[in-house]
Short mmCIF file of C-alpha atoms in Angstrom, two decimals:
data_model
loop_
_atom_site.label_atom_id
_atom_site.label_comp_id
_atom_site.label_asym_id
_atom_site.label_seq_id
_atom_site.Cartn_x
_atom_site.Cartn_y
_atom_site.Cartn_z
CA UNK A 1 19.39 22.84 -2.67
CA UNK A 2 22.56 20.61 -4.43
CA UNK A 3 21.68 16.66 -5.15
CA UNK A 4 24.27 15.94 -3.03
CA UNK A 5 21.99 17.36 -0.71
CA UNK A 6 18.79 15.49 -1.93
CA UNK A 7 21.13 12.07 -1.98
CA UNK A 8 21.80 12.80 1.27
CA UNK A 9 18.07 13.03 2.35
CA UNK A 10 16.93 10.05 0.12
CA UNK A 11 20.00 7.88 2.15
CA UNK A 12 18.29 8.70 5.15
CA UNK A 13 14.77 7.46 4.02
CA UNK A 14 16.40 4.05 3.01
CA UNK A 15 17.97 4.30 6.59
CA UNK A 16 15.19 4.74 8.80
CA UNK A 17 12.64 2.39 6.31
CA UNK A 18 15.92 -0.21 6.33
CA UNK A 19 15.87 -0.14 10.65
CA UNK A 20 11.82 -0.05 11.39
CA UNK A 21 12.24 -3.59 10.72
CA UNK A 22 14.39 -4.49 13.16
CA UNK A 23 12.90 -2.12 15.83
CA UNK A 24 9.10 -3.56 14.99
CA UNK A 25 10.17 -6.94 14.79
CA UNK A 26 11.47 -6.26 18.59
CA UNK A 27 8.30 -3.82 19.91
CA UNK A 28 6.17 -6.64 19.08
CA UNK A 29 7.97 -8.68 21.48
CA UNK A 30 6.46 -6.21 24.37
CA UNK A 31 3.45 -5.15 23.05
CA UNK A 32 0.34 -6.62 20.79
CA UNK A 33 1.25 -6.35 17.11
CA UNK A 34 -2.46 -3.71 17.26
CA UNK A 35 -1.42 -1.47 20.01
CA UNK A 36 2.26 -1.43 18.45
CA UNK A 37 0.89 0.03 14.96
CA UNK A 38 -1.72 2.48 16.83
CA UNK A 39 1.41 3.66 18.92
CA UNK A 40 3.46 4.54 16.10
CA UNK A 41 0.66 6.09 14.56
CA UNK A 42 -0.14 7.84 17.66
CA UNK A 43 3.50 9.65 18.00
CA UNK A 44 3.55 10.35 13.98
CA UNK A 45 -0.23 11.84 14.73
CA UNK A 46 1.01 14.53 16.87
CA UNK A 47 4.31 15.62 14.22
CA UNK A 48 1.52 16.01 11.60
CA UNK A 49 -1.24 18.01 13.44
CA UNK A 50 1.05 20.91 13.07
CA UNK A 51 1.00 20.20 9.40
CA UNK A 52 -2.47 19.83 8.85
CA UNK A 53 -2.60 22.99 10.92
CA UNK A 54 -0.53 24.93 8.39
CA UNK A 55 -2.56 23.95 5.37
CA UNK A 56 -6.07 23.59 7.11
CA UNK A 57 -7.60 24.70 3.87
CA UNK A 58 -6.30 22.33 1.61
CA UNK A 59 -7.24 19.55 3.90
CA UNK A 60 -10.74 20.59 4.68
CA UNK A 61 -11.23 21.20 0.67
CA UNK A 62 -9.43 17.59 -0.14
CA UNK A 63 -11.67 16.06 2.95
CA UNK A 64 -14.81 17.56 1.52
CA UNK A 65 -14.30 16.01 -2.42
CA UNK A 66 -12.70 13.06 -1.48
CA UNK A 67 -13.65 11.55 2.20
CA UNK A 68 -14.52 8.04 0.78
CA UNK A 69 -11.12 7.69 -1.26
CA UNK A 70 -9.28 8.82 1.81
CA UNK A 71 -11.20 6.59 4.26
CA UNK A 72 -10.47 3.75 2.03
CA UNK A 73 -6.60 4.71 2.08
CA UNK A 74 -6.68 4.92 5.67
CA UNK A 75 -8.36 1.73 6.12
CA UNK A 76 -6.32 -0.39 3.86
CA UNK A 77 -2.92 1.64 3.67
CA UNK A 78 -2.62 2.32 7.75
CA UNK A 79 -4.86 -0.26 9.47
CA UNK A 80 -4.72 -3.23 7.70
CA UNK A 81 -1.57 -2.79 6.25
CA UNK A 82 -0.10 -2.15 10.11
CA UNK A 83 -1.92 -4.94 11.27
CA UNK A 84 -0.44 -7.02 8.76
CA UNK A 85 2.93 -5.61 8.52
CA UNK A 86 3.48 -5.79 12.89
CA UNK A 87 1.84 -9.61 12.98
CA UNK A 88 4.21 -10.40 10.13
CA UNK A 89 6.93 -9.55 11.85
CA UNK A 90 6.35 -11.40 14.57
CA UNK A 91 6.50 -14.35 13.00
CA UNK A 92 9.82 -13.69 10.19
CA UNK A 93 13.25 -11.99 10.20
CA UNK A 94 13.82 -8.42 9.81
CA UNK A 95 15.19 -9.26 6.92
CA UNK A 96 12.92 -11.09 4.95
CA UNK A 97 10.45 -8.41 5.72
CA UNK A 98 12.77 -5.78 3.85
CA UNK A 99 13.39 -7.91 0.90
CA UNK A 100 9.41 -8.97 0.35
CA UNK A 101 8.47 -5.20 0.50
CA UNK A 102 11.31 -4.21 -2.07
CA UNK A 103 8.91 -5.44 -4.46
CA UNK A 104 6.29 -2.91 -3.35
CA UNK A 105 7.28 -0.81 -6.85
CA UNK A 106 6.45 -3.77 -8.82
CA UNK A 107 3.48 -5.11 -7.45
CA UNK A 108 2.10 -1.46 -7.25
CA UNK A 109 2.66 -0.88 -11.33
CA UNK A 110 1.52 -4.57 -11.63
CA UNK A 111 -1.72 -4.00 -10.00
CA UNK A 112 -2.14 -0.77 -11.88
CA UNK A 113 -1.63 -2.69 -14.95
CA UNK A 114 -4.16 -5.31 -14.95
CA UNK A 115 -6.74 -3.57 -13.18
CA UNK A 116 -6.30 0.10 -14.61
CA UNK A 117 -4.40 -0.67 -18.13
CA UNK A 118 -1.43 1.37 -17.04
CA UNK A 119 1.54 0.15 -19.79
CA UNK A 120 3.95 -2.56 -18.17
CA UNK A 121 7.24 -2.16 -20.47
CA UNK A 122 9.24 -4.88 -21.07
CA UNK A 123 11.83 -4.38 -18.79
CA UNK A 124 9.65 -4.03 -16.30
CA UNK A 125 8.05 -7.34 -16.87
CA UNK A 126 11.56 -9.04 -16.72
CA UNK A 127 12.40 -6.86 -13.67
CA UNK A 128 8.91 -8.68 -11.93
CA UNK A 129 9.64 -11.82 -13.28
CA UNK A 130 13.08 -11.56 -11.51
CA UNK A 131 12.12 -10.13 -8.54
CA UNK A 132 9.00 -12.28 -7.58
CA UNK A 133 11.41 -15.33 -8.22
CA UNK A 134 13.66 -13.98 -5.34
CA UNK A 135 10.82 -13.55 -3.23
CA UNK A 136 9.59 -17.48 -3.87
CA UNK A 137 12.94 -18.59 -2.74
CA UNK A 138 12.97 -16.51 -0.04
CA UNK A 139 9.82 -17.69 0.89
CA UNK A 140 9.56 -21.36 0.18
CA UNK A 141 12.89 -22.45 0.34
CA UNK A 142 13.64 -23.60 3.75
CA UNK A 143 10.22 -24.75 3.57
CA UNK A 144 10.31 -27.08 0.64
CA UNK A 145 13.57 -28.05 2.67
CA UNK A 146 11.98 -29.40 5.36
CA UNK A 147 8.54 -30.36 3.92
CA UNK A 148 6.77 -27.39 6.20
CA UNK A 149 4.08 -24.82 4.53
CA UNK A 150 5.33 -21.30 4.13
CA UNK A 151 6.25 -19.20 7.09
CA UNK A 152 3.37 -17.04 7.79
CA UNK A 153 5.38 -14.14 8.64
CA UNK A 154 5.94 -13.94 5.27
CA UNK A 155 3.08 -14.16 3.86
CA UNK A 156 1.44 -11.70 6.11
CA UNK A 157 4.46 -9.54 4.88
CA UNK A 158 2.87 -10.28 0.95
CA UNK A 159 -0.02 -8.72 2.13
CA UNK A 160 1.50 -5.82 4.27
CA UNK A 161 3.29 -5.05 0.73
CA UNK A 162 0.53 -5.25 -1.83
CA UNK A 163 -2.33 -3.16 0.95
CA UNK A 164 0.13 -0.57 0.54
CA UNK A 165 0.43 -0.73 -3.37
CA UNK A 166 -3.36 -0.05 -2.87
CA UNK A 167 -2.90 2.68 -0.67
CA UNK A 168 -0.51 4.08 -3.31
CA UNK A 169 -3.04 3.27 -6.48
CA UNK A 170 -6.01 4.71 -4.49
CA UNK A 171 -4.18 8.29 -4.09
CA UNK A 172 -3.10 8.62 -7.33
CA UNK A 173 -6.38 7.58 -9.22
CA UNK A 174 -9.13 8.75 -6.53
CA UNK A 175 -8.11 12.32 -4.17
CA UNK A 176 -8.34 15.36 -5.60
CA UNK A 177 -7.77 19.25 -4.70
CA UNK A 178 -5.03 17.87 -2.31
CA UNK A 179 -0.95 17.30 -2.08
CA UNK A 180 0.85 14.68 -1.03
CA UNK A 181 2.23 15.66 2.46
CA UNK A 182 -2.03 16.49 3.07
CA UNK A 183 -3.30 13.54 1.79
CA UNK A 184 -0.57 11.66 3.93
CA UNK A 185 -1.18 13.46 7.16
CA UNK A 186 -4.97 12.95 6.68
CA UNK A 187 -5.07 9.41 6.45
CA UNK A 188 -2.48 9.42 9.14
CA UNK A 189 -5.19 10.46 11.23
CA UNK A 190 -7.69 8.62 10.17
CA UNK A 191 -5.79 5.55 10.23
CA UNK A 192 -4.84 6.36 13.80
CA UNK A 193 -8.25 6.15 15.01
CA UNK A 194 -8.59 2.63 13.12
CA UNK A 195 -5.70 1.29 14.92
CA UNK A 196 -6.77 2.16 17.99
CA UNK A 197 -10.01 0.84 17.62
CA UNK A 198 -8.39 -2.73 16.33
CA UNK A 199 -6.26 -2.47 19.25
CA UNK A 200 -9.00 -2.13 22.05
CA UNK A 201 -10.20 -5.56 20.82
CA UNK A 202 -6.60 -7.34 21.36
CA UNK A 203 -5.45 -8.68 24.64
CA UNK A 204 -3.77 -6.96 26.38
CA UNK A 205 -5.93 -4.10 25.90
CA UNK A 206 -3.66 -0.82 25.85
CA UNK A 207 -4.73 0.30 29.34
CA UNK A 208 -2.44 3.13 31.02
CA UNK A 209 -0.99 0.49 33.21
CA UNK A 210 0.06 -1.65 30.66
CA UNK A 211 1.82 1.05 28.16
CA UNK A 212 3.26 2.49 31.42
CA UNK A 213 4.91 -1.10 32.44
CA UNK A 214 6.81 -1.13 28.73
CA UNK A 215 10.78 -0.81 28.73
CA UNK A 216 12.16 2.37 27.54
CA UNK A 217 13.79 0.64 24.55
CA UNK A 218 10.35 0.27 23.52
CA UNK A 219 9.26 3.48 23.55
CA UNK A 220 12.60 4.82 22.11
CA UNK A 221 11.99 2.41 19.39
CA UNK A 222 8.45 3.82 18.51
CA UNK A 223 9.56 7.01 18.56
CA UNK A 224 11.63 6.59 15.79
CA UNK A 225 9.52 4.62 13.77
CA UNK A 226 6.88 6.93 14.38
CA UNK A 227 8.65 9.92 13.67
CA UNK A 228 11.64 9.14 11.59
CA UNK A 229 10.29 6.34 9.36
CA UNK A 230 6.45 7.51 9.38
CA UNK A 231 7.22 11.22 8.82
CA UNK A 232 10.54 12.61 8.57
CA UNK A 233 11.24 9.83 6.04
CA UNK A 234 8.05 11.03 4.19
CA UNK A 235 9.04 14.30 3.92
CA UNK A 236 12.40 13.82 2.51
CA UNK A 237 11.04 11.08 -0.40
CA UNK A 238 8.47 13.81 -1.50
CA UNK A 239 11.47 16.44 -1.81
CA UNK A 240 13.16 14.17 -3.62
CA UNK A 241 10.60 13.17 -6.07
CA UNK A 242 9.75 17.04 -6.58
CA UNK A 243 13.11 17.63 -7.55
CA UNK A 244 14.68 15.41 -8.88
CA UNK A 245 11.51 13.28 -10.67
CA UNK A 246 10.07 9.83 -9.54
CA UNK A 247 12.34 7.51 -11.11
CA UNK A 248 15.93 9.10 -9.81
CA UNK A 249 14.40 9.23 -5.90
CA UNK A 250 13.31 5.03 -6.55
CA UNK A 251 16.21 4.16 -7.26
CA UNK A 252 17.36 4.83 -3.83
CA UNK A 253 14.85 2.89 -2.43
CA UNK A 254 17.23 -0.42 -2.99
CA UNK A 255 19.19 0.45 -0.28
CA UNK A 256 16.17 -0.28 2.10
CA UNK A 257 16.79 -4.33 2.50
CA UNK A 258 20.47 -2.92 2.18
CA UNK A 259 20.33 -0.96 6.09
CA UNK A 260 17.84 -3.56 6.93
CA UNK A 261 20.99 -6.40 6.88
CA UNK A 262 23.54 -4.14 8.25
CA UNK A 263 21.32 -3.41 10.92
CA UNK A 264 20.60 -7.29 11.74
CA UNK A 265 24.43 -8.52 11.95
CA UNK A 266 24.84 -5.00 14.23
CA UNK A 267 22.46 -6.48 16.42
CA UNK A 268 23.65 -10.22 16.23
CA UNK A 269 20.75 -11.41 14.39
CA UNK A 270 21.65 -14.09 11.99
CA UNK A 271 21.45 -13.53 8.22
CA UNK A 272 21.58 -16.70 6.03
CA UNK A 273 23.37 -17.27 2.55
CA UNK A 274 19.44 -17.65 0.80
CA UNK A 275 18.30 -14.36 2.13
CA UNK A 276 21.72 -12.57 0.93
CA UNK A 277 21.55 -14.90 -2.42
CA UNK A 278 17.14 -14.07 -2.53
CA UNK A 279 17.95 -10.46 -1.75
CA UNK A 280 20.18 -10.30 -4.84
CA UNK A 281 18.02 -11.69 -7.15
CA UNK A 282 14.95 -9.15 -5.29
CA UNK A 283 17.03 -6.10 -5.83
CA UNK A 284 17.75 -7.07 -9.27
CA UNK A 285 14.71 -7.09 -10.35
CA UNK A 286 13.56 -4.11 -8.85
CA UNK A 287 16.57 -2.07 -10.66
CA UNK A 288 15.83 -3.46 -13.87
CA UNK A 289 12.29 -2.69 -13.61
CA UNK A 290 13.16 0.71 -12.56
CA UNK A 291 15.65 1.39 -15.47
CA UNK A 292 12.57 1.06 -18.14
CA UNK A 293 9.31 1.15 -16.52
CA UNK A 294 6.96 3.38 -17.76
CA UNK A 295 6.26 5.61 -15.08
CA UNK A 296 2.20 6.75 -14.67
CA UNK A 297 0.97 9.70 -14.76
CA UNK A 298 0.69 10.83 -10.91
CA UNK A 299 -2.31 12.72 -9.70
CA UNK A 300 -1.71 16.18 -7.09
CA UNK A 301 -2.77 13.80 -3.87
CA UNK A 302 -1.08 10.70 -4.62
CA UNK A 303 1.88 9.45 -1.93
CA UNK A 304 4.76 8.54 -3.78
CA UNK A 305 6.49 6.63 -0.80
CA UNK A 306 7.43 3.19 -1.48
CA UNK A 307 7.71 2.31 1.85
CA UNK A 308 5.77 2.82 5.23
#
């Protein structure tokens, strides 16, 4: 297959990360931010069953050495992230969500630096420095404006971003005898049945007659996030790093908060001089931490994908 190929299918993972924004931040206007995540997971669920299917052995042999690693991802990466990630939204723009998890990368190798020694170059401690700066404004400055605490939309969407660096840590230190596209379906799965369980306790609970009542837009727009963004996405980013190496497919995930603002001014939502001048400053960072960062060495299970 040519690059231009693999560009093409990286674009498209930056697309359909850059609009899940936008469509969450308008499910959860319908549905409970818990019932929202465990639908999504629900529809992606199905798409990977046939995947598991395929490569049954593998994920029985990954399940049996590493169960509690995998119930951990699950837990932290799917659930709580979810949970985090669709109550954020509630409360913030589409936008600012996009910008605050461009600095997944960063917090991901920061993490893995303090707590597992992993080298931080330089440049990527400038690129952090840069990028967390952008996210402060982002955050505090209308705030500090108008003498208000932080919106907790995005601060939820801090957490959201740094479960998932987790998630991504966990794979790559902790499964074994597995690949990425099993590990991801597994904790898929797993995390399904988490979300589910969190959403039974919400009101409304997701009885037939309520998920039945929901406009089609909402459905239409879970069915992309849950199969476009949650898998198809997936798929293409773990080409792409297979081929072409972890730091080329990265760089591509800048165009995330990119789609993310083209999609709100499609859709009439307003997008304010700070976020475009905060989103500068996020992405900046984030490329130069990308042009020098010392990349670590990436176990057979561990999920690449910056973005879920």
């Amino acid at each position: 297959m040519s690059r231009k190929v693999i560009y093409l299918m990286l674009t498209l993972s930056a697309l359909f990360w850059g609009a899940t924004f936008n469509l969450v931040n308008y499910t959860v206007r319908h549905v409970t931010p818990p019932t929202g995540a465990a639908l999504r997971y629900s529809i992606a669920a199905v798409a990977v069953l046939a995947v598991l299917a395929a490569r049954r052995r593998t994920a029985l042999r990954a399940l049996r050495g590493s169960w509690r690693p995998l119930l951990a991802m699950s837990l932290i990466g799917v659930v709580l992230f979810n949970v985090l990630f669709f109550f954020g939204m509630r409360h913030t723009s589409p936008t600012n969500g996009a910008l605050i998890q461009a600095t997944n990368p960063l917090i991901t190798a920061l993490i893995a630096g303090v707590c597992y020694g992993e080298r931080i170059s330089r440049g990527h401690k400038i690129g952090t420095l840069v990028s967390f700066a952008g996210v402060a404004v982002l955050i505090l400055g209308g705030s500090v404006r108008r003498l208000e605490p932080p919106n907790i939309g995005d601060l939820l969407c801090v957490g959201a971003t740094t479960c998932l660096a987790l998630y991504s840590i966990l794979g790559g230190r902790y499964i074994k005898d597995s690949t990425p596209v099993v590990t991801t379906g597994l904790t898929t799965l797993m995390g399904c049945a988490g979300l589910w369980a969190v959403a039974w306790q919400s009101e409304p609970r997701p009885a037939p007659g309520v998920l039945a009542a929901l406009p089609a837009g909402v459905w239409a727009a879970l069915a992309f996030v849950g199969l476009l963004a949650t898998v198809l996405a997936y798929v293409f980013w773990n080409y792409g790093v297979s081929h072409i190496g972890v730091a080329d497919t990265t760089v591509f995930f800048h165009l995330v908060p990119v789609f993310t603002v083209l999609a709100s001014l499609a859709l009439g939502q307003p997008v304010t001089l700070l976020q475009i001048g905060a989103g500068l400053v996020v992405i900046l960072g984030v490329f130069v931490s990308s042009r020098e960062a010392h990349a670590p060495r990436v176990a057979a299970g561990t999920v690449t994908t910056p973005s879920r």
